[in-house]
Backbone as JSON Lines, residues from 0, in Angstrom:
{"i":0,"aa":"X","n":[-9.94,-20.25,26.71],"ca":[-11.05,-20.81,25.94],"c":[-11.37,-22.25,26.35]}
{"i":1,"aa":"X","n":[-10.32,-23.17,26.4],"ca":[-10.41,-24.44,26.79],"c":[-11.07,-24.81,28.32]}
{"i":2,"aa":"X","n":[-11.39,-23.59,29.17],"ca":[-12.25,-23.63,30.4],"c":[-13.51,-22.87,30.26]}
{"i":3,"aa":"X","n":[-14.32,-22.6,29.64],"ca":[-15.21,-22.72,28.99],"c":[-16.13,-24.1,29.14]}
{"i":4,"aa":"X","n":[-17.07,-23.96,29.96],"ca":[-18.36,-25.01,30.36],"c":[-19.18,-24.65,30.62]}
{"i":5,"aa":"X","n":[-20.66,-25.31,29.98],"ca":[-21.94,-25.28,30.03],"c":[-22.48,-26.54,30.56]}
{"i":6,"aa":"X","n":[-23.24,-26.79,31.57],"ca":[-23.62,-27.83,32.02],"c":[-22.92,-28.54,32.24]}
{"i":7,"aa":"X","n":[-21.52,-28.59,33.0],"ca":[-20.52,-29.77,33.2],"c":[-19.59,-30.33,31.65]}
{"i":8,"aa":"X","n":[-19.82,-29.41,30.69],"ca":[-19.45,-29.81,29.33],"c":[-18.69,-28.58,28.46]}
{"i":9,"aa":"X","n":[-17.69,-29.29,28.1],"ca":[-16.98,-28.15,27.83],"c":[-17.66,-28.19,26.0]}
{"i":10,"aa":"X","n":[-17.71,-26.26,26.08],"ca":[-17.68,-26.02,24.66],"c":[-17.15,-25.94,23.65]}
{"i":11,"aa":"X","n":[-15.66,-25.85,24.13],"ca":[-15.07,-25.98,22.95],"c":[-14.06,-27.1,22.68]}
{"i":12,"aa":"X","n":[-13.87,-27.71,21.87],"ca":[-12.39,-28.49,22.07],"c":[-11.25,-28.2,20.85]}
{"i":13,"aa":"X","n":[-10.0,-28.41,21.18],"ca":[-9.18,-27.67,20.17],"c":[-8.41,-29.19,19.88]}
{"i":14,"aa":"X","n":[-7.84,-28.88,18.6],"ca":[-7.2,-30.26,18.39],"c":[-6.02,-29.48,18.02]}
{"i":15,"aa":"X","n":[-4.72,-30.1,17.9],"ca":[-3.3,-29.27,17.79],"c":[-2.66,-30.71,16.75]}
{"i":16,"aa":"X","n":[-2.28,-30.19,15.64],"ca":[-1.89,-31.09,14.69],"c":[-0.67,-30.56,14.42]}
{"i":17,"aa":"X","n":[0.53,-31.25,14.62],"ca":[1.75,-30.31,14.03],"c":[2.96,-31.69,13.34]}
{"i":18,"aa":"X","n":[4.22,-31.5,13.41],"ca":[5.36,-32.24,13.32],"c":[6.22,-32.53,14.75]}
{"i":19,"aa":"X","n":[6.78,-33.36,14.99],"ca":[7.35,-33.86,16.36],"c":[7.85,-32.81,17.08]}
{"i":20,"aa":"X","n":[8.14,-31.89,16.17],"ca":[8.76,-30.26,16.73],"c":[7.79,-29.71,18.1]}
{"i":21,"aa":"X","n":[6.82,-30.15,17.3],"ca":[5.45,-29.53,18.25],"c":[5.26,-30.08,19.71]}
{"i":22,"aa":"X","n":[5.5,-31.33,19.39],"ca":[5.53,-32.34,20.71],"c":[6.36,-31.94,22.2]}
{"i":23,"aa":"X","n":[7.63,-31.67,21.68],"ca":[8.94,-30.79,22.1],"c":[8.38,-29.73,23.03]}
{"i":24,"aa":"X","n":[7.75,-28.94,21.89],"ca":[7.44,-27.8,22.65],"c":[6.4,-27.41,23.27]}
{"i":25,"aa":"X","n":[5.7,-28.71,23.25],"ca":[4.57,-28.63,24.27],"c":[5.19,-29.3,25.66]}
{"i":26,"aa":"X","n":[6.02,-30.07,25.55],"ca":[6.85,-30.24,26.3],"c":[7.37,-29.46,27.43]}
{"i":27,"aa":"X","n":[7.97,-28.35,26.66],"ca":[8.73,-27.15,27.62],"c":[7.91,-26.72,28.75]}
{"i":28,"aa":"X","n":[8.56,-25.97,29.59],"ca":[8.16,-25.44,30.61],"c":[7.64,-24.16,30.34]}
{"i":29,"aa":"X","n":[7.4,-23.53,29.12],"ca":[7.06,-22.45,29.01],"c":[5.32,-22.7,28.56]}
{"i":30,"aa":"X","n":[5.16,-24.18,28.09],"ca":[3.73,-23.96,27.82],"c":[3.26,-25.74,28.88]}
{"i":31,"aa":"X","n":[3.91,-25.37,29.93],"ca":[3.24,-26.65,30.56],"c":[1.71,-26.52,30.84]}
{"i":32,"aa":"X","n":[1.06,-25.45,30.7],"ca":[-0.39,-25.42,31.17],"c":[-1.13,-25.28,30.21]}
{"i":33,"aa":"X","n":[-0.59,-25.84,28.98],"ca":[-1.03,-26.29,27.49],"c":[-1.03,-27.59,27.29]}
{"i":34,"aa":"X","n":[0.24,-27.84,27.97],"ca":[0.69,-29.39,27.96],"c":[-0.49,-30.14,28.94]}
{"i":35,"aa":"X","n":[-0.53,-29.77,29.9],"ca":[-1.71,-30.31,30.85],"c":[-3.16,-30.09,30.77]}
{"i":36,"aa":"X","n":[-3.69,-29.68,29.49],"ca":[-4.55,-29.51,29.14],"c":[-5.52,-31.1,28.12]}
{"i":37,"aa":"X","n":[-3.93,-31.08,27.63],"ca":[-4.24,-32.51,26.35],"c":[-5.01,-33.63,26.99]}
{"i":38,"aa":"X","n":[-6.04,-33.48,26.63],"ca":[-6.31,-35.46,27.12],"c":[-5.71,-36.38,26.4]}
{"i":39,"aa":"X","n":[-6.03,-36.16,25.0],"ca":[-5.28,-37.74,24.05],"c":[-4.36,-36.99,23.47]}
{"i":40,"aa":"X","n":[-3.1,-37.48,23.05],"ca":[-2.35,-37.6,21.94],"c":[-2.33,-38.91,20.93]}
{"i":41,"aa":"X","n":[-2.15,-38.27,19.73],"ca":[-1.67,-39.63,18.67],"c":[-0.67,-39.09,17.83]}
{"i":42,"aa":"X","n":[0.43,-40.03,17.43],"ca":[1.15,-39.96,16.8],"c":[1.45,-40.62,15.41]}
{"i":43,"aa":"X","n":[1.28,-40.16,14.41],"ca":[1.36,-41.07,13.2],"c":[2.83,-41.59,12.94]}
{"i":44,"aa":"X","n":[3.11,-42.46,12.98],"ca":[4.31,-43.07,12.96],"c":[4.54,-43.81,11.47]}
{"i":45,"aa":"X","n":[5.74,-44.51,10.96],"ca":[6.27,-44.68,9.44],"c":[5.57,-45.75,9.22]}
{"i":46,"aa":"X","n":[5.46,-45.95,8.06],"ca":[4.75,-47.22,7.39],"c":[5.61,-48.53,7.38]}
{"i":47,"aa":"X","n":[5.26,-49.2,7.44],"ca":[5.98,-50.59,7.06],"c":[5.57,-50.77,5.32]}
{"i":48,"aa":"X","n":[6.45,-51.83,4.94],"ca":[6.26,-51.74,3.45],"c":[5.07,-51.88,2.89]}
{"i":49,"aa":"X","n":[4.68,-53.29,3.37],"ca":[3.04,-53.53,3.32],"c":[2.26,-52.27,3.54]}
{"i":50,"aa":"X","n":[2.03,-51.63,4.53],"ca":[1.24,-50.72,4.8],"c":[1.41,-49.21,3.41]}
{"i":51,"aa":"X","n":[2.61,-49.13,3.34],"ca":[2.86,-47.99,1.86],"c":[1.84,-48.82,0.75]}
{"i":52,"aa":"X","n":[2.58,-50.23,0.85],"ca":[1.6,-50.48,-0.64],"c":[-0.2,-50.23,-0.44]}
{"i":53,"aa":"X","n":[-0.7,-50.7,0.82],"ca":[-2.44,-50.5,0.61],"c":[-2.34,-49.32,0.73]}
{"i":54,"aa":"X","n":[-1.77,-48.07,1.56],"ca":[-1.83,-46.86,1.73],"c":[-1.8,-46.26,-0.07]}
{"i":55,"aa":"X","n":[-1.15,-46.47,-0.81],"ca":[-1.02,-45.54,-2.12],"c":[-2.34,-46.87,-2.84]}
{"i":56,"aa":"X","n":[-2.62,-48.1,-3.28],"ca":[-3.66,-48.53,-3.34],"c":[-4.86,-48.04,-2.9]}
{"i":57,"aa":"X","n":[-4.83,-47.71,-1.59],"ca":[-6.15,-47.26,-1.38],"c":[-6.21,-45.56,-1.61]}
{"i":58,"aa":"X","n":[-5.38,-45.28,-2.07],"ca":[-5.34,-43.55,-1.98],"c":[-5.64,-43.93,-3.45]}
{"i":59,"aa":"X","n":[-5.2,-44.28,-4.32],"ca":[-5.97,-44.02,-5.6],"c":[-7.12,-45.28,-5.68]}
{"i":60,"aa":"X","n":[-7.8,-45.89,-4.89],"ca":[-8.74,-46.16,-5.27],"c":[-9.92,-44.94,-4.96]}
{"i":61,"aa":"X","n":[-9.48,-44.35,-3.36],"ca":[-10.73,-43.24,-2.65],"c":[-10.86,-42.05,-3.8]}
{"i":62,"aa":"X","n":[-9.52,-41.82,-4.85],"ca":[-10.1,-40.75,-5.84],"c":[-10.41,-41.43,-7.15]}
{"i":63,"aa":"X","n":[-10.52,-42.52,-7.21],"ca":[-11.65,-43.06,-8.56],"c":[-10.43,-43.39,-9.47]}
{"i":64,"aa":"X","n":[-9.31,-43.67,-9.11],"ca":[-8.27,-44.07,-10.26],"c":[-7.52,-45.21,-10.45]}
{"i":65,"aa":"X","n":[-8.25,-45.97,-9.22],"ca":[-7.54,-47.81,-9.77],"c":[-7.78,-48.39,-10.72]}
{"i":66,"aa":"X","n":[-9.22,-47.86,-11.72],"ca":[-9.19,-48.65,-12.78],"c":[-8.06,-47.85,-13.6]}
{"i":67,"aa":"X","n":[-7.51,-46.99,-13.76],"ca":[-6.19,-46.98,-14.74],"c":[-4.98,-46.39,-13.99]}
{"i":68,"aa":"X","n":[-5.0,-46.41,-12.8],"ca":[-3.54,-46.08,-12.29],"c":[-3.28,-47.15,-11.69]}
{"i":69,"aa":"X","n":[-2.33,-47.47,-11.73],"ca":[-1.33,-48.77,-10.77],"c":[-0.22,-48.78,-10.43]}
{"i":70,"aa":"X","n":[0.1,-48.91,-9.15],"ca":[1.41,-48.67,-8.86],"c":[1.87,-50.3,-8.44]}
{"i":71,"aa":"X","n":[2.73,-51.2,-9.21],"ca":[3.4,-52.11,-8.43],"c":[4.26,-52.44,-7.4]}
{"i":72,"aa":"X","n":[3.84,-53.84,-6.83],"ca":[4.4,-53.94,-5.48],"c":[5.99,-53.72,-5.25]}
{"i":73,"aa":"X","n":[6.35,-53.79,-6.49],"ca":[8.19,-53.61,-7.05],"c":[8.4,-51.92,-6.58]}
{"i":74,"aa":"X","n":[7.6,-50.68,-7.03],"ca":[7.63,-49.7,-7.11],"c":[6.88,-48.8,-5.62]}
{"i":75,"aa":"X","n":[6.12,-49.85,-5.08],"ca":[5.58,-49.27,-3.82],"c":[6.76,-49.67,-2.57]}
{"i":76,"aa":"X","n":[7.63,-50.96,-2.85],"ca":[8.62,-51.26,-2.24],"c":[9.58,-50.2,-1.91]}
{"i":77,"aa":"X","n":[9.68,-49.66,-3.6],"ca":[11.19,-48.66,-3.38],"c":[10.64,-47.62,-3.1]}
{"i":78,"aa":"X","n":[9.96,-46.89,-3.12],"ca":[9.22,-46.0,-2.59],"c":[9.06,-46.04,-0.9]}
{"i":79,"aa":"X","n":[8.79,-47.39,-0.39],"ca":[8.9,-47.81,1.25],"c":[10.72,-47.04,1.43]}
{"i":80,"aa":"X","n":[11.45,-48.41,0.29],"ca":[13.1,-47.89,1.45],"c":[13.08,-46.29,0.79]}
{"i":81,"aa":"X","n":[12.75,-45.23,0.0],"ca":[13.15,-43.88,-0.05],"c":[12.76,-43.24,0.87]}
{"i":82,"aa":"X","n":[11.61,-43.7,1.16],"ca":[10.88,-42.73,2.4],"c":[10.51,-43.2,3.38]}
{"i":83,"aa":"X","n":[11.83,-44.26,3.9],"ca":[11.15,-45.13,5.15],"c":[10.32,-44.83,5.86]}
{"i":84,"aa":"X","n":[9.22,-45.26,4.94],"ca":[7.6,-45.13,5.64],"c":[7.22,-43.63,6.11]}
{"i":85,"aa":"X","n":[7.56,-42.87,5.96],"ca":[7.25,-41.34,6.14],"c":[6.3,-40.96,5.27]}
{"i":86,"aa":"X","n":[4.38,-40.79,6.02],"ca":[4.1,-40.98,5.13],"c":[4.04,-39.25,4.35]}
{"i":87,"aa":"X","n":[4.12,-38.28,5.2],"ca":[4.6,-37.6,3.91],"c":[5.3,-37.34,2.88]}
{"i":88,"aa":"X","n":[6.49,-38.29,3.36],"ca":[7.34,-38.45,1.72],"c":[6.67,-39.07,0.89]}
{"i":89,"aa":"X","n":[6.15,-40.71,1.3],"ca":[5.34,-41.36,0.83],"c":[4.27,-40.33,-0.46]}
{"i":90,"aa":"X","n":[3.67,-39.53,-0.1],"ca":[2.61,-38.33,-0.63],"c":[3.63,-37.54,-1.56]}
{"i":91,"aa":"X","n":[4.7,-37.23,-1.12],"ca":[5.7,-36.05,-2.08],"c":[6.14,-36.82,-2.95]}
{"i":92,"aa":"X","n":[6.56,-38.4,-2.89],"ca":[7.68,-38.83,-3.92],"c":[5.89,-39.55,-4.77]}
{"i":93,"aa":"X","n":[4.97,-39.89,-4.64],"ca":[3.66,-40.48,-5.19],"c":[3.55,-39.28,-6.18]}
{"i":94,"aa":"X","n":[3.49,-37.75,-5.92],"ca":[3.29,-36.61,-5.87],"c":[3.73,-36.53,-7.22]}
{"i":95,"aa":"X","n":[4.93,-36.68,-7.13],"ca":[5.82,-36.69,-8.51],"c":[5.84,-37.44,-9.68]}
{"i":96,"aa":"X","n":[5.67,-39.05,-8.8],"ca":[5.55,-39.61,-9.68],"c":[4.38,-40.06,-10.96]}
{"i":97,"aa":"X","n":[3.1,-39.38,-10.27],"ca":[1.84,-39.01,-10.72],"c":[2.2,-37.9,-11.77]}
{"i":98,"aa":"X","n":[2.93,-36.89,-11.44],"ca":[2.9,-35.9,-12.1],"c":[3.66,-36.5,-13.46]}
{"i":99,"aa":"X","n":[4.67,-36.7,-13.01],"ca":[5.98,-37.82,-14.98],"c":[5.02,-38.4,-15.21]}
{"i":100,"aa":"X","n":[4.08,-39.23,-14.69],"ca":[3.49,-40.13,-15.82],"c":[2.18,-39.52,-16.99]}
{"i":101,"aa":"X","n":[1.84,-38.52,-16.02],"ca":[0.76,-37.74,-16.95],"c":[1.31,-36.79,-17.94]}
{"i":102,"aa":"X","n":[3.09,-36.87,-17.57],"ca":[3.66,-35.9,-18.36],"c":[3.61,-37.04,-19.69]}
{"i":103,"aa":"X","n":[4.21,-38.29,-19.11],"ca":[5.07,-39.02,-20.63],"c":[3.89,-40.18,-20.38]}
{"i":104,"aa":"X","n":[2.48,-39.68,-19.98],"ca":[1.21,-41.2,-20.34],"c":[1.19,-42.08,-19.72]}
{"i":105,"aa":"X","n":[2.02,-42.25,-18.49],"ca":[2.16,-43.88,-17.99],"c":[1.07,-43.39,-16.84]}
{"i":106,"aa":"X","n":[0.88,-45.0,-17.22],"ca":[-0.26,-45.23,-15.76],"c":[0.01,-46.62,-15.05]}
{"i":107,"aa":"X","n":[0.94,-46.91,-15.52],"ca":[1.2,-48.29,-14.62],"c":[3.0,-47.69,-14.38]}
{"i":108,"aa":"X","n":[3.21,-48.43,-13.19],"ca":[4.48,-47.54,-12.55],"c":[5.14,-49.36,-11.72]}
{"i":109,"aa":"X","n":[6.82,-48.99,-11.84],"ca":[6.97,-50.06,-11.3],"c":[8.56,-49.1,-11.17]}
{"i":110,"aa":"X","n":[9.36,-49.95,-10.63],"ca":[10.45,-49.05,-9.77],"c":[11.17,-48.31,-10.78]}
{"i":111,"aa":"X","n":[11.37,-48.42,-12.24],"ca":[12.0,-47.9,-13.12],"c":[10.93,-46.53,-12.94]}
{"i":112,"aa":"X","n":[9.96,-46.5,-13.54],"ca":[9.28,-45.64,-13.16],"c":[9.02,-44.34,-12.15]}
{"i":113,"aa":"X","n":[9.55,-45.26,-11.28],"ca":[10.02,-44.06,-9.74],"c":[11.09,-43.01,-10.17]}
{"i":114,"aa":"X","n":[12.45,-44.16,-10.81],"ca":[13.51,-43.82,-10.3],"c":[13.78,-42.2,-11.36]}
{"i":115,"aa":"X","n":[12.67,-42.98,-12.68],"ca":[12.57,-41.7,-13.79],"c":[12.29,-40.54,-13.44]}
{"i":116,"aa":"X","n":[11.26,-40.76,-12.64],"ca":[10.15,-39.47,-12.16],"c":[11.5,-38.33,-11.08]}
{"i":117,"aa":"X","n":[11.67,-39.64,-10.41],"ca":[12.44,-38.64,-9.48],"c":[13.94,-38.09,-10.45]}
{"i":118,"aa":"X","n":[14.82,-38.73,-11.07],"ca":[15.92,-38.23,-11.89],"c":[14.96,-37.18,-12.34]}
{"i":119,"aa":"X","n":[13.85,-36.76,-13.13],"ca":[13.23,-36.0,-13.85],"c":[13.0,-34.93,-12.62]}
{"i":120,"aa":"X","n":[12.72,-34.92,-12.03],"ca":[12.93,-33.79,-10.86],"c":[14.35,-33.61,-9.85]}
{"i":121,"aa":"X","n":[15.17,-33.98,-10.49],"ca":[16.09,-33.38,-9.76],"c":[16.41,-34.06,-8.72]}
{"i":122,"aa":"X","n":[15.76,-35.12,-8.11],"ca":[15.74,-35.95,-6.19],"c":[16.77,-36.77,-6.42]}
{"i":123,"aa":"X","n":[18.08,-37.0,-6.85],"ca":[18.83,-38.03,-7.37],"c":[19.7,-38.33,-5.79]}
{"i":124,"aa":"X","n":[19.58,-39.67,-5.55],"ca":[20.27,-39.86,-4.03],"c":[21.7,-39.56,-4.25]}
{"i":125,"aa":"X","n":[22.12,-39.11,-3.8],"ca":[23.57,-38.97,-3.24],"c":[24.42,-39.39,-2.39]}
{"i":126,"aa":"X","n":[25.23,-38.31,-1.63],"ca":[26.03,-38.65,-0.32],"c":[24.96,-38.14,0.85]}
{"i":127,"aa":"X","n":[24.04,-37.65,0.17],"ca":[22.93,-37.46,1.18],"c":[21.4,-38.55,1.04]}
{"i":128,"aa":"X","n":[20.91,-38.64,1.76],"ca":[19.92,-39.55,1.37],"c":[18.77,-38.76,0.7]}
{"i":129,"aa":"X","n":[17.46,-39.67,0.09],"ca":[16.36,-38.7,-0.48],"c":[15.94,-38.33,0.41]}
{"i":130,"aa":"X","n":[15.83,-38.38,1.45],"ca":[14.96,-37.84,2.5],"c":[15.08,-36.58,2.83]}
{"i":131,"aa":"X","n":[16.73,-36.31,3.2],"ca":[17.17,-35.41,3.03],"c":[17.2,-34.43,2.49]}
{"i":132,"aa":"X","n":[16.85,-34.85,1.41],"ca":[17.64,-33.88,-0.04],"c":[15.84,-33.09,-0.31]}
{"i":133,"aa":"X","n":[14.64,-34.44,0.25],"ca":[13.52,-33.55,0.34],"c":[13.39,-33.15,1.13]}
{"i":134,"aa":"X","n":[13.41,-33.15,2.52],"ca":[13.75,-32.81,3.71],"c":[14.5,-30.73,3.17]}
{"i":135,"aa":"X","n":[15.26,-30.83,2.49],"ca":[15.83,-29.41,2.73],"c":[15.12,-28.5,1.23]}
{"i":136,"aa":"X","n":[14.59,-29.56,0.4],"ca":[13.87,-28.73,-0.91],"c":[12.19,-27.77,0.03]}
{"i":137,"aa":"X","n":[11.87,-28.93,0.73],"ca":[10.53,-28.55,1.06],"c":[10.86,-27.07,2.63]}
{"i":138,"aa":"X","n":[12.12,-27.29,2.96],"ca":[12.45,-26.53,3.64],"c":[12.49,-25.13,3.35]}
{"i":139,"aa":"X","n":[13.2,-25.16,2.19],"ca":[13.66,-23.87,1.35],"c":[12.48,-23.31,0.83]}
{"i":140,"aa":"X","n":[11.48,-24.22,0.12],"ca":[10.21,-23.56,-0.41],"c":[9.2,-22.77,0.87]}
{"i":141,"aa":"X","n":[9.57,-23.53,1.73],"ca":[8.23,-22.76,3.0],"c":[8.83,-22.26,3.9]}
{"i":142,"aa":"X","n":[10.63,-21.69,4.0],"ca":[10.66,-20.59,4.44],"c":[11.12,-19.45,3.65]}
């Protein structure tokens, strides 16, 4: 499909969105003439702390909820070291913590807040880290 041209222009273009897994295996020798196909790659890489805090700031401003949701810079911090900058944890542990507060009314959130949401689901750090511990929940659900 990807050789496919009309007038010097190709018709179709495919974009391939996956997890680093994917990277790997475009890698291999079994799909090198996949691999040599890619013009660009990008890689989304972890947040720095700063960047978690405008990232969840601006994620509830784009759905209309900064005038009553707030997350403080105390609570976007600990949220940075749980999910060093991953921003899909970033999204799973936000995820939750959105969800406790609409359970018990809060709309302003600061690290006590986190730590509730997550004890209230079960994510309690251990001898394993949270990452982990979501790392193998989200595992178990999608296989």
């Amino acid at each position: 499909l990807s050789n496919i041209e009309m007038n010097k222009q190709k018709l179709i273009h495919i974009i391939l969105i996956g997890q680093p897994e994917l990277a790997k295996k475009l890698n291999s020798h079994e799909c090198r003439q996949i691999e040599q196909r890619i013009s660009t790659r990008v890689q989304l890489v972890a947040f720095n702390s700063s960047e978690v805090y405008f990232y969840i700031k601006e994620s509830t401003e784009t759905a209309g909820a900064s005038n009553y949701l707030r997350f403080e810079k105390e609570a976007t911090d600990y949220i940075y070291t749980l999910s060093k900058g991953n921003p899909r944890l970033v999204n799973m542990i936000c995820s939750l913590v959105l969800n406790y507060g609409a359970e018990n009314k809060n709309r302003l959130f600061f690290k006590k807040q986190i730590q509730h949401a997550l004890e209230h689901n079960n994510y309690l750090p251990s001898s394993t880290s949270l990452v982990d511990t979501i790392y193998q929940r989200v595992r178990w659900v999608f296989t």
